[in-house]
Amino acid sequence: RAAVMTDVAPAAGLPEPPPDPASVPDCVPPGVMSAVQKDTLRHQIAALSHVASQNLLLVQQGAEELMPGAAKSATMGAIHASMGVASRNSMAEQPMYPAPVYSKDGKGGGQRWTPTSAQLVRLEELYATGMGTPNGSLRTQITDELVNLGPVNEANVYNWFQNKKARMKKKEQDARMGRM
């Protein structure tokens, strides 16, 4: 009973647009999913449907641009620019990818972080409690506490726990290899 979207006509050789999201969960037998699960599924299908229809439009537009004598659209140029890659007309240029962002405050990169002795003591205390890599909210709390002891951001906290776990695992493996 899936309805086809009418605002996007498929191009020759391209797949049909996704079904109407409101109609899909109705085919689920009763009792298999709760009302909340069905509603969540409807929202997920709607989001996927939107992404698929946008992708279809971009594919169509890209195919039209490849035709001889076709003008380059501003939309495709903007998409290429936002992704940091060269457009088809300027393939000779090296793609420029945006720098990775490692912290929530957007201040990635820069100087290497070295924890103060007080920060290191606190991080070791937390690790000794059996804590693994902290989740987002706990990492924020830890960062807020460590900021009082010196400069630090959430990425530093995350990386410290990841590195500590890796060092401990390697130490344990080396110890096992020494015994054999």
PDB file of C-alpha atoms in Angstrom, residues 29-169:
ATOM      1  CA  PRO A  29       1.206  -6.978  12.326  1.00  0.00           C
ATOM      2  CA  PRO A  30      -0.540  -5.893  15.553  1.00  0.00           C
ATOM      3  CA  GLY A  31       1.353  -6.558  18.768  1.00  0.00           C
ATOM      4  CA  VAL A  32       4.784  -6.668  17.121  1.00  0.00           C
ATOM      5  CA  MET A  33       5.601  -3.018  17.845  1.00  0.00           C
ATOM      6  CA  SER A  34       4.332  -0.619  20.452  1.00  0.00           C
ATOM      7  CA  ALA A  35       2.768   2.693  19.432  1.00  0.00           C
ATOM      8  CA  VAL A  36       5.955   4.509  20.473  1.00  0.00           C
ATOM      9  CA  GLN A  37       8.083   2.151  18.381  1.00  0.00           C
ATOM     10  CA  LYS A  38       5.783   2.646  15.382  1.00  0.00           C
ATOM     11  CA  ASP A  39       5.968   6.420  15.803  1.00  0.00           C
ATOM     12  CA  THR A  40       9.769   6.268  16.043  1.00  0.00           C
ATOM     13  CA  LEU A  41       9.867   4.103  12.930  1.00  0.00           C
ATOM     14  CA  ARG A  42       7.636   6.577  11.098  1.00  0.00           C
ATOM     15  CA  HIS A  43      10.030   9.415  11.969  1.00  0.00           C
ATOM     16  CA  GLN A  44      13.058   7.377  10.891  1.00  0.00           C
ATOM     17  CA  ILE A  45      11.397   6.440   7.606  1.00  0.00           C
ATOM     18  CA  ALA A  46      10.428  10.059   7.021  1.00  0.00           C
ATOM     19  CA  ALA A  47      14.024  11.175   7.575  1.00  0.00           C
ATOM     20  CA  LEU A  48      15.357   8.433   5.307  1.00  0.00           C
ATOM     21  CA  SER A  49      12.740   9.295   2.701  1.00  0.00           C
ATOM     22  CA  HIS A  50      13.805  12.937   2.755  1.00  0.00           C
ATOM     23  CA  VAL A  51      17.495  12.042   2.435  1.00  0.00           C
ATOM     24  CA  ALA A  52      16.742   9.598  -0.393  1.00  0.00           C
ATOM     25  CA  SER A  53      14.656  12.141  -2.310  1.00  0.00           C
ATOM     26  CA  GLN A  54      17.379  14.784  -1.901  1.00  0.00           C
ATOM     27  CA  ASN A  55      19.961  12.258  -3.084  1.00  0.00           C
ATOM     28  CA  LEU A  56      17.789  11.458  -6.087  1.00  0.00           C
ATOM     29  CA  LEU A  57      17.582  15.149  -6.967  1.00  0.00           C
ATOM     30  CA  LEU A  58      21.353  15.517  -6.674  1.00  0.00           C
ATOM     31  CA  VAL A  59      21.973  12.442  -8.811  1.00  0.00           C
ATOM     32  CA  GLN A  60      19.581  13.758 -11.451  1.00  0.00           C
ATOM     33  CA  GLN A  61      21.199  17.171 -11.393  1.00  0.00           C
ATOM     34  CA  GLY A  62      24.672  15.634 -11.555  1.00  0.00           C
ATOM     35  CA  ALA A  63      23.638  13.482 -14.528  1.00  0.00           C
ATOM     36  CA  GLU A  64      22.237  16.533 -16.306  1.00  0.00           C
ATOM     37  CA  GLU A  65      25.504  18.411 -15.775  1.00  0.00           C
ATOM     38  CA  LEU A  66      27.460  15.607 -17.432  1.00  0.00           C
ATOM     39  CA  MET A  67      25.525  16.045 -20.665  1.00  0.00           C
ATOM     40  CA  PRO A  68      27.475  17.884 -23.366  1.00  0.00           C
ATOM     41  CA  GLY A  69      26.869  21.618 -23.335  1.00  0.00           C
ATOM     42  CA  ALA A  70      25.111  21.563 -19.943  1.00  0.00           C
ATOM     43  CA  ALA A  71      25.666  24.532 -17.661  1.00  0.00           C
ATOM     44  CA  LYS A  72      27.155  23.971 -14.234  1.00  0.00           C
ATOM     45  CA  SER A  73      24.567  24.540 -11.541  1.00  0.00           C
ATOM     46  CA  ALA A  74      25.211  26.717  -8.530  1.00  0.00           C
ATOM     47  CA  THR A  75      23.755  23.991  -6.306  1.00  0.00           C
ATOM     48  CA  MET A  76      26.330  21.399  -7.289  1.00  0.00           C
ATOM     49  CA  GLY A  77      29.112  23.969  -6.970  1.00  0.00           C
ATOM     50  CA  ALA A  78      27.930  24.844  -3.467  1.00  0.00           C
ATOM     51  CA  ILE A  79      27.773  21.170  -2.489  1.00  0.00           C
ATOM     52  CA  HIS A  80      31.291  20.573  -3.785  1.00  0.00           C
ATOM     53  CA  ALA A  81      32.538  23.661  -1.941  1.00  0.00           C
ATOM     54  CA  SER A  82      30.866  22.647   1.326  1.00  0.00           C
ATOM     55  CA  MET A  83      32.488  19.227   1.128  1.00  0.00           C
ATOM     56  CA  GLY A  84      35.870  20.765   0.374  1.00  0.00           C
ATOM     57  CA  VAL A  85      36.337  18.798  -2.856  1.00  0.00           C
ATOM     58  CA  ALA A  86      37.091  20.039  -6.316  1.00  0.00           C
ATOM     59  CA  SER A  87      34.217  20.205  -8.755  1.00  0.00           C
ATOM     60  CA  ARG A  88      34.329  18.312 -12.040  1.00  0.00           C
ATOM     61  CA  ASN A  89      35.485  21.425 -13.891  1.00  0.00           C
ATOM     62  CA  SER A  90      38.496  21.904 -11.632  1.00  0.00           C
ATOM     63  CA  MET A  91      39.738  18.364 -11.091  1.00  0.00           C
ATOM     64  CA  ALA A  92      43.326  19.546 -11.484  1.00  0.00           C
ATOM     65  CA  GLU A  93      43.060  21.227  -8.089  1.00  0.00           C
ATOM     66  CA  GLN A  94      43.913  19.176  -5.031  1.00  0.00           C
ATOM     67  CA  PRO A  95      40.855  18.639  -2.783  1.00  0.00           C
ATOM     68  CA  MET A  96      40.930  20.665   0.406  1.00  0.00           C
ATOM     69  CA  TYR A  97      39.253  18.859   3.271  1.00  0.00           C
ATOM     70  CA  PRO A  98      38.171  20.770   6.361  1.00  0.00           C
ATOM     71  CA  ALA A  99      40.338  20.372   9.430  1.00  0.00           C
ATOM     72  CA  PRO A 100      39.003  17.848  11.945  1.00  0.00           C
ATOM     73  CA  VAL A 101      37.255  19.210  15.014  1.00  0.00           C
ATOM     74  CA  TYR A 102      38.246  17.454  18.205  1.00  0.00           C
ATOM     75  CA  SER A 103      36.395  19.405  20.839  1.00  0.00           C
ATOM     76  CA  LYS A 104      32.882  20.649  21.415  1.00  0.00           C
ATOM     77  CA  ASP A 105      34.093  24.231  21.590  1.00  0.00           C
ATOM     78  CA  GLY A 106      35.463  23.957  18.044  1.00  0.00           C
ATOM     79  CA  LYS A 107      39.045  24.735  19.041  1.00  0.00           C
ATOM     80  CA  GLY A 108      40.707  21.637  17.621  1.00  0.00           C
ATOM     81  CA  GLY A 109      44.403  21.366  16.861  1.00  0.00           C
ATOM     82  CA  GLY A 110      46.992  23.716  18.265  1.00  0.00           C
ATOM     83  CA  GLN A 111      49.495  22.888  20.971  1.00  0.00           C
ATOM     84  CA  ARG A 112      49.880  19.408  22.400  1.00  0.00           C
ATOM     85  CA  TRP A 113      48.237  19.073  25.820  1.00  0.00           C
ATOM     86  CA  THR A 114      50.378  18.101  28.777  1.00  0.00           C
ATOM     87  CA  PRO A 115      48.367  17.526  31.955  1.00  0.00           C
ATOM     88  CA  THR A 116      49.493  19.294  35.091  1.00  0.00           C
ATOM     89  CA  SER A 117      50.589  17.066  37.962  1.00  0.00           C
ATOM     90  CA  ALA A 118      47.297  17.785  39.781  1.00  0.00           C
ATOM     91  CA  GLN A 119      45.273  16.885  36.670  1.00  0.00           C
ATOM     92  CA  LEU A 120      47.282  13.706  36.222  1.00  0.00           C
ATOM     93  CA  VAL A 121      46.695  12.666  39.829  1.00  0.00           C
ATOM     94  CA  ARG A 122      42.947  13.203  39.451  1.00  0.00           C
ATOM     95  CA  LEU A 123      42.809  11.316  36.116  1.00  0.00           C
ATOM     96  CA  GLU A 124      44.745   8.405  37.642  1.00  0.00           C
ATOM     97  CA  GLU A 125      42.340   8.380  40.625  1.00  0.00           C
ATOM     98  CA  LEU A 126      39.359   8.199  38.277  1.00  0.00           C
ATOM     99  CA  TYR A 127      40.964   5.447  36.204  1.00  0.00           C
ATOM    100  CA  ALA A 128      41.815   3.471  39.347  1.00  0.00           C
ATOM    101  CA  THR A 129      38.105   3.298  40.233  1.00  0.00           C
ATOM    102  CA  GLY A 130      37.635   1.053  37.213  1.00  0.00           C
ATOM    103  CA  MET A 131      36.194   3.771  35.048  1.00  0.00           C
ATOM    104  CA  GLY A 132      36.587   3.164  31.321  1.00  0.00           C
ATOM    105  CA  THR A 133      36.428   5.955  28.782  1.00  0.00           C
ATOM    106  CA  PRO A 134      33.739   8.297  30.141  1.00  0.00           C
ATOM    107  CA  ASN A 135      30.594   9.078  28.132  1.00  0.00           C
ATOM    108  CA  GLY A 136      29.756  12.610  26.983  1.00  0.00           C
ATOM    109  CA  SER A 137      28.080  13.988  30.103  1.00  0.00           C
ATOM    110  CA  LEU A 138      30.579  12.393  32.498  1.00  0.00           C
ATOM    111  CA  ARG A 139      33.450  13.605  30.324  1.00  0.00           C
ATOM    112  CA  THR A 140      32.011  17.139  30.541  1.00  0.00           C
ATOM    113  CA  GLN A 141      31.882  16.878  34.355  1.00  0.00           C
ATOM    114  CA  ILE A 142      35.457  15.608  34.515  1.00  0.00           C
ATOM    115  CA  THR A 143      36.627  18.373  32.163  1.00  0.00           C
ATOM    116  CA  ASP A 144      34.866  21.012  34.260  1.00  0.00           C
ATOM    117  CA  GLU A 145      36.652  19.688  37.346  1.00  0.00           C
ATOM    118  CA  LEU A 146      40.057  19.526  35.625  1.00  0.00           C
ATOM    119  CA  VAL A 147      39.769  23.061  34.193  1.00  0.00           C
ATOM    120  CA  ASN A 148      40.183  24.327  37.759  1.00  0.00           C
ATOM    121  CA  LEU A 149      43.579  22.575  37.825  1.00  0.00           C
ATOM    122  CA  GLY A 150      44.831  23.831  34.441  1.00  0.00           C
ATOM    123  CA  PRO A 151      43.912  24.153  30.765  1.00  0.00           C
ATOM    124  CA  VAL A 152      42.119  21.117  29.303  1.00  0.00           C
ATOM    125  CA  ASN A 153      39.239  20.287  26.965  1.00  0.00           C
ATOM    126  CA  GLU A 154      36.972  17.273  26.552  1.00  0.00           C
ATOM    127  CA  ALA A 155      39.042  15.855  23.715  1.00  0.00           C
ATOM    128  CA  ASN A 156      42.078  15.789  26.022  1.00  0.00           C
ATOM    129  CA  VAL A 157      40.109  13.868  28.645  1.00  0.00           C
ATOM    130  CA  TYR A 158      38.752  11.423  26.075  1.00  0.00           C
ATOM    131  CA  ASN A 159      42.195  10.841  24.552  1.00  0.00           C
ATOM    132  CA  TRP A 160      43.840  10.426  27.956  1.00  0.00           C
ATOM    133  CA  PHE A 161      41.430   7.616  28.905  1.00  0.00           C
ATOM    134  CA  GLN A 162      41.799   5.953  25.482  1.00  0.00           C
ATOM    135  CA  ASN A 163      45.597   6.134  25.677  1.00  0.00           C
ATOM    136  CA  LYS A 164      45.668   4.924  29.284  1.00  0.00           C
ATOM    137  CA  LYS A 165      43.518   1.920  28.352  1.00  0.00           C
ATOM    138  CA  ALA A 166      45.811   1.134  25.404  1.00  0.00           C
ATOM    139  CA  ARG A 167      48.948   1.454  27.553  1.00  0.00           C
ATOM    140  CA  MET A 168      47.505  -0.833  30.223  1.00  0.00           C
ATOM    141  CA  LYS A 169      46.461  -3.420  27.605  1.00  0.00           C
TER     142      LYS A 169
END
